[in-house]
Amino acid sequence: MKSLRGERLSSEYQKAVYEIISTTLKDRTDKIKGLVSITGADVSPDLKNAKIYVSILAKNKEEEQATFDELAAHAGFIRHELAHMMRSRTVPEIRFFKDGSMEYGEKIDRIIKQLEEKENGEGGQHDPG
């Protein structure tokens, strides 16, 4: 179970990483395309590692992958910026992970819509009476 301090730090890192990506990093490189969301952060208890979960909404899979690769390539820069923002003794090494929850949610929504359309289409053919 995560300590209260660990949860608080994870939340702060999530906000700070998003801020760095959406401002400083976007100014530094033009390879970040689409909408980048930081969906979670998990800082290890010893504060040496942080997993940052990212969801990217881009025009296509290639653009999404290129944006993810650019984030991963700039992990050191983001860590450096975090050190200035957080003012803590240790700043964890950052590793990015794709969060597929938005894609999964969209897939479920599509399936539900298809089922509703089928149900409504079949319901219109039968006259209850």
PDB file of C-alpha atoms in Angstrom:
ATOM      1  CA  MET A   1       0.000   0.000   0.000  1.00  0.00           C
ATOM      2  CA  LYS A   2       1.243   3.427  -0.910  1.00  0.00           C
ATOM      3  CA  SER A   3       1.930   5.943   1.814  1.00  0.00           C
ATOM      4  CA  LEU A   4       0.093   9.239   1.923  1.00  0.00           C
ATOM      5  CA  ARG A   5       3.347  11.015   1.108  1.00  0.00           C
ATOM      6  CA  GLY A   6       3.907   8.746  -1.901  1.00  0.00           C
ATOM      7  CA  GLU A   7       0.401   9.409  -3.212  1.00  0.00           C
ATOM      8  CA  ARG A   8       0.832  13.141  -2.751  1.00  0.00           C
ATOM      9  CA  LEU A   9       4.210  13.117  -4.529  1.00  0.00           C
ATOM     10  CA  SER A  10       2.806  11.048  -7.392  1.00  0.00           C
ATOM     11  CA  SER A  11       0.005  13.566  -7.829  1.00  0.00           C
ATOM     12  CA  GLU A  12       2.438  16.488  -7.770  1.00  0.00           C
ATOM     13  CA  TYR A  13       4.731  14.813 -10.301  1.00  0.00           C
ATOM     14  CA  GLN A  14       1.754  14.121 -12.569  1.00  0.00           C
ATOM     15  CA  LYS A  15       0.789  17.808 -12.586  1.00  0.00           C
ATOM     16  CA  ALA A  16       4.368  19.048 -12.942  1.00  0.00           C
ATOM     17  CA  VAL A  17       5.246  16.696 -15.819  1.00  0.00           C
ATOM     18  CA  TYR A  18       2.107  17.778 -17.677  1.00  0.00           C
ATOM     19  CA  GLU A  19       3.019  21.433 -17.177  1.00  0.00           C
ATOM     20  CA  ILE A  20       6.576  20.869 -18.437  1.00  0.00           C
ATOM     21  CA  ILE A  21       5.406  18.972 -21.512  1.00  0.00           C
ATOM     22  CA  SER A  22       2.674  21.438 -22.420  1.00  0.00           C
ATOM     23  CA  THR A  23       4.877  24.514 -22.068  1.00  0.00           C
ATOM     24  CA  THR A  24       8.662  24.172 -22.004  1.00  0.00           C
ATOM     25  CA  LEU A  25       8.993  20.979 -24.035  1.00  0.00           C
ATOM     26  CA  LYS A  26       6.490  22.028 -26.718  1.00  0.00           C
ATOM     27  CA  ASP A  27       8.508  25.234 -27.162  1.00  0.00           C
ATOM     28  CA  ARG A  28      11.724  23.232 -27.380  1.00  0.00           C
ATOM     29  CA  THR A  29      10.629  20.689 -30.009  1.00  0.00           C
ATOM     30  CA  ASP A  30       8.021  20.634 -32.744  1.00  0.00           C
ATOM     31  CA  LYS A  31       7.776  16.832 -32.811  1.00  0.00           C
ATOM     32  CA  ILE A  32       5.101  16.666 -30.115  1.00  0.00           C
ATOM     33  CA  LYS A  33       1.795  16.435 -31.965  1.00  0.00           C
ATOM     34  CA  GLY A  34      -1.745  15.895 -30.814  1.00  0.00           C
ATOM     35  CA  LEU A  35      -3.149  16.037 -27.320  1.00  0.00           C
ATOM     36  CA  VAL A  36      -0.875  14.685 -24.597  1.00  0.00           C
ATOM     37  CA  SER A  37      -2.436  13.752 -21.269  1.00  0.00           C
ATOM     38  CA  ILE A  38      -0.616  12.534 -18.198  1.00  0.00           C
ATOM     39  CA  THR A  39      -3.053   9.997 -16.810  1.00  0.00           C
ATOM     40  CA  GLY A  40      -1.002   8.912 -13.833  1.00  0.00           C
ATOM     41  CA  ALA A  41       2.302   8.897 -12.040  1.00  0.00           C
ATOM     42  CA  ASP A  42       3.736   6.262  -9.771  1.00  0.00           C
ATOM     43  CA  VAL A  43       6.764   7.265  -7.708  1.00  0.00           C
ATOM     44  CA  SER A  44       8.686   4.472  -6.012  1.00  0.00           C
ATOM     45  CA  PRO A  45       8.947   4.592  -2.208  1.00  0.00           C
ATOM     46  CA  ASP A  46      12.684   5.336  -2.369  1.00  0.00           C
ATOM     47  CA  LEU A  47      11.963   8.253  -4.774  1.00  0.00           C
ATOM     48  CA  LYS A  48      14.511   6.982  -7.290  1.00  0.00           C
ATOM     49  CA  ASN A  49      12.104   5.996 -10.077  1.00  0.00           C
ATOM     50  CA  ALA A  50       8.857   7.345 -11.444  1.00  0.00           C
ATOM     51  CA  LYS A  51       6.522   5.750 -13.945  1.00  0.00           C
ATOM     52  CA  ILE A  52       4.615   8.360 -15.905  1.00  0.00           C
ATOM     53  CA  TYR A  53       1.525   7.123 -17.728  1.00  0.00           C
ATOM     54  CA  VAL A  54       0.758   9.006 -20.933  1.00  0.00           C
ATOM     55  CA  SER A  55      -2.230   9.024 -23.244  1.00  0.00           C
ATOM     56  CA  ILE A  56      -1.773  10.622 -26.652  1.00  0.00           C
ATOM     57  CA  LEU A  57      -4.618  11.558 -28.955  1.00  0.00           C
ATOM     58  CA  ALA A  58      -3.117  12.094 -32.407  1.00  0.00           C
ATOM     59  CA  LYS A  59      -4.244  12.001 -36.053  1.00  0.00           C
ATOM     60  CA  ASN A  60      -2.845   8.514 -36.574  1.00  0.00           C
ATOM     61  CA  LYS A  61      -0.795   5.774 -34.917  1.00  0.00           C
ATOM     62  CA  GLU A  62       2.478   6.968 -36.494  1.00  0.00           C
ATOM     63  CA  GLU A  63       2.061  10.478 -35.104  1.00  0.00           C
ATOM     64  CA  GLU A  64       1.107   9.036 -31.711  1.00  0.00           C
ATOM     65  CA  GLN A  65       4.206   6.819 -31.655  1.00  0.00           C
ATOM     66  CA  ALA A  66       6.469   9.682 -32.778  1.00  0.00           C
ATOM     67  CA  THR A  67       5.134  11.870 -29.956  1.00  0.00           C
ATOM     68  CA  PHE A  68       5.640   9.091 -27.417  1.00  0.00           C
ATOM     69  CA  ASP A  69       9.192   8.518 -28.674  1.00  0.00           C
ATOM     70  CA  GLU A  70       9.911  12.242 -28.389  1.00  0.00           C
ATOM     71  CA  LEU A  71       8.680  12.281 -24.778  1.00  0.00           C
ATOM     72  CA  ALA A  72      10.853   9.275 -23.947  1.00  0.00           C
ATOM     73  CA  ALA A  73      13.851  10.915 -25.616  1.00  0.00           C
ATOM     74  CA  HIS A  74      13.386  14.050 -23.504  1.00  0.00           C
ATOM     75  CA  ALA A  75      12.944  12.235 -20.166  1.00  0.00           C
ATOM     76  CA  GLY A  76      16.266  13.636 -18.921  1.00  0.00           C
ATOM     77  CA  PHE A  77      15.243  17.185 -19.822  1.00  0.00           C
ATOM     78  CA  ILE A  78      11.879  16.730 -18.088  1.00  0.00           C
ATOM     79  CA  ARG A  79      13.664  15.394 -15.002  1.00  0.00           C
ATOM     80  CA  HIS A  80      15.980  18.438 -15.036  1.00  0.00           C
ATOM     81  CA  GLU A  81      12.973  20.777 -15.213  1.00  0.00           C
ATOM     82  CA  LEU A  82      11.266  18.836 -12.405  1.00  0.00           C
ATOM     83  CA  ALA A  83      14.313  19.419 -10.223  1.00  0.00           C
ATOM     84  CA  HIS A  84      13.817  23.166 -10.602  1.00  0.00           C
ATOM     85  CA  MET A  85      10.068  23.008 -10.005  1.00  0.00           C
ATOM     86  CA  MET A  86       9.888  20.563  -7.114  1.00  0.00           C
ATOM     87  CA  ARG A  87      12.922  21.740  -5.145  1.00  0.00           C
ATOM     88  CA  SER A  88      13.369  18.375  -3.508  1.00  0.00           C
ATOM     89  CA  ARG A  89      16.625  16.673  -2.686  1.00  0.00           C
ATOM     90  CA  THR A  90      16.036  13.787  -5.056  1.00  0.00           C
ATOM     91  CA  VAL A  91      14.191  13.785  -8.350  1.00  0.00           C
ATOM     92  CA  PRO A  92      13.326  10.340  -9.665  1.00  0.00           C
ATOM     93  CA  GLU A  93      14.423   8.914 -12.979  1.00  0.00           C
ATOM     94  CA  ILE A  94      11.437   9.156 -15.295  1.00  0.00           C
ATOM     95  CA  ARG A  95      10.125   6.389 -17.519  1.00  0.00           C
ATOM     96  CA  PHE A  96       7.119   6.857 -19.758  1.00  0.00           C
ATOM     97  CA  PHE A  97       4.449   4.228 -20.343  1.00  0.00           C
ATOM     98  CA  LYS A  98       1.521   4.321 -22.732  1.00  0.00           C
ATOM     99  CA  ASP A  99      -1.852   4.325 -21.062  1.00  0.00           C
ATOM    100  CA  GLY A 100      -4.347   2.551 -23.275  1.00  0.00           C
ATOM    101  CA  SER A 101      -7.370   3.316 -21.108  1.00  0.00           C
ATOM    102  CA  MET A 102      -8.696   6.028 -23.457  1.00  0.00           C
ATOM    103  CA  GLU A 103      -8.455   3.692 -26.458  1.00  0.00           C
ATOM    104  CA  TYR A 104     -10.105   0.935 -24.449  1.00  0.00           C
ATOM    105  CA  GLY A 105     -12.901   3.312 -23.419  1.00  0.00           C
ATOM    106  CA  GLU A 106     -13.465   4.363 -27.039  1.00  0.00           C
ATOM    107  CA  LYS A 107     -13.643   0.705 -28.080  1.00  0.00           C
ATOM    108  CA  ILE A 108     -16.241  -0.047 -25.397  1.00  0.00           C
ATOM    109  CA  ASP A 109     -18.262   3.030 -26.463  1.00  0.00           C
ATOM    110  CA  ARG A 110     -18.233   1.827 -30.091  1.00  0.00           C
ATOM    111  CA  ILE A 111     -19.401  -1.642 -29.063  1.00  0.00           C
ATOM    112  CA  ILE A 112     -22.220  -0.204 -26.944  1.00  0.00           C
ATOM    113  CA  LYS A 113     -23.340   2.076 -29.801  1.00  0.00           C
ATOM    114  CA  GLN A 114     -23.348  -0.869 -32.206  1.00  0.00           C
ATOM    115  CA  LEU A 115     -25.423  -2.928 -29.785  1.00  0.00           C
ATOM    116  CA  GLU A 116     -27.863  -0.053 -29.276  1.00  0.00           C
ATOM    117  CA  GLU A 117     -28.179   0.445 -33.040  1.00  0.00           C
ATOM    118  CA  LYS A 118     -28.844  -3.271 -33.510  1.00  0.00           C
ATOM    119  CA  GLU A 119     -31.382  -3.261 -30.710  1.00  0.00           C
ATOM    120  CA  ASN A 120     -33.151  -0.162 -32.034  1.00  0.00           C
ATOM    121  CA  GLY A 121     -33.106  -1.506 -35.578  1.00  0.00           C
ATOM    122  CA  GLU A 122     -34.629  -4.835 -34.524  1.00  0.00           C
ATOM    123  CA  GLY A 123     -37.046  -3.144 -32.106  1.00  0.00           C
ATOM    124  CA  GLY A 124     -38.504  -1.056 -34.934  1.00  0.00           C
ATOM    125  CA  GLN A 125     -39.363  -4.155 -36.962  1.00  0.00           C
ATOM    126  CA  HIS A 126     -41.435  -5.838 -34.276  1.00  0.00           C
ATOM    127  CA  ASP A 127     -44.783  -4.198 -33.487  1.00  0.00           C
ATOM    128  CA  PRO A 128     -45.751  -4.929 -29.887  1.00  0.00           C
ATOM    129  CA  GLY A 129     -49.421  -5.152 -30.196  1.00  0.00           C
TER     130      GLY A 129
END
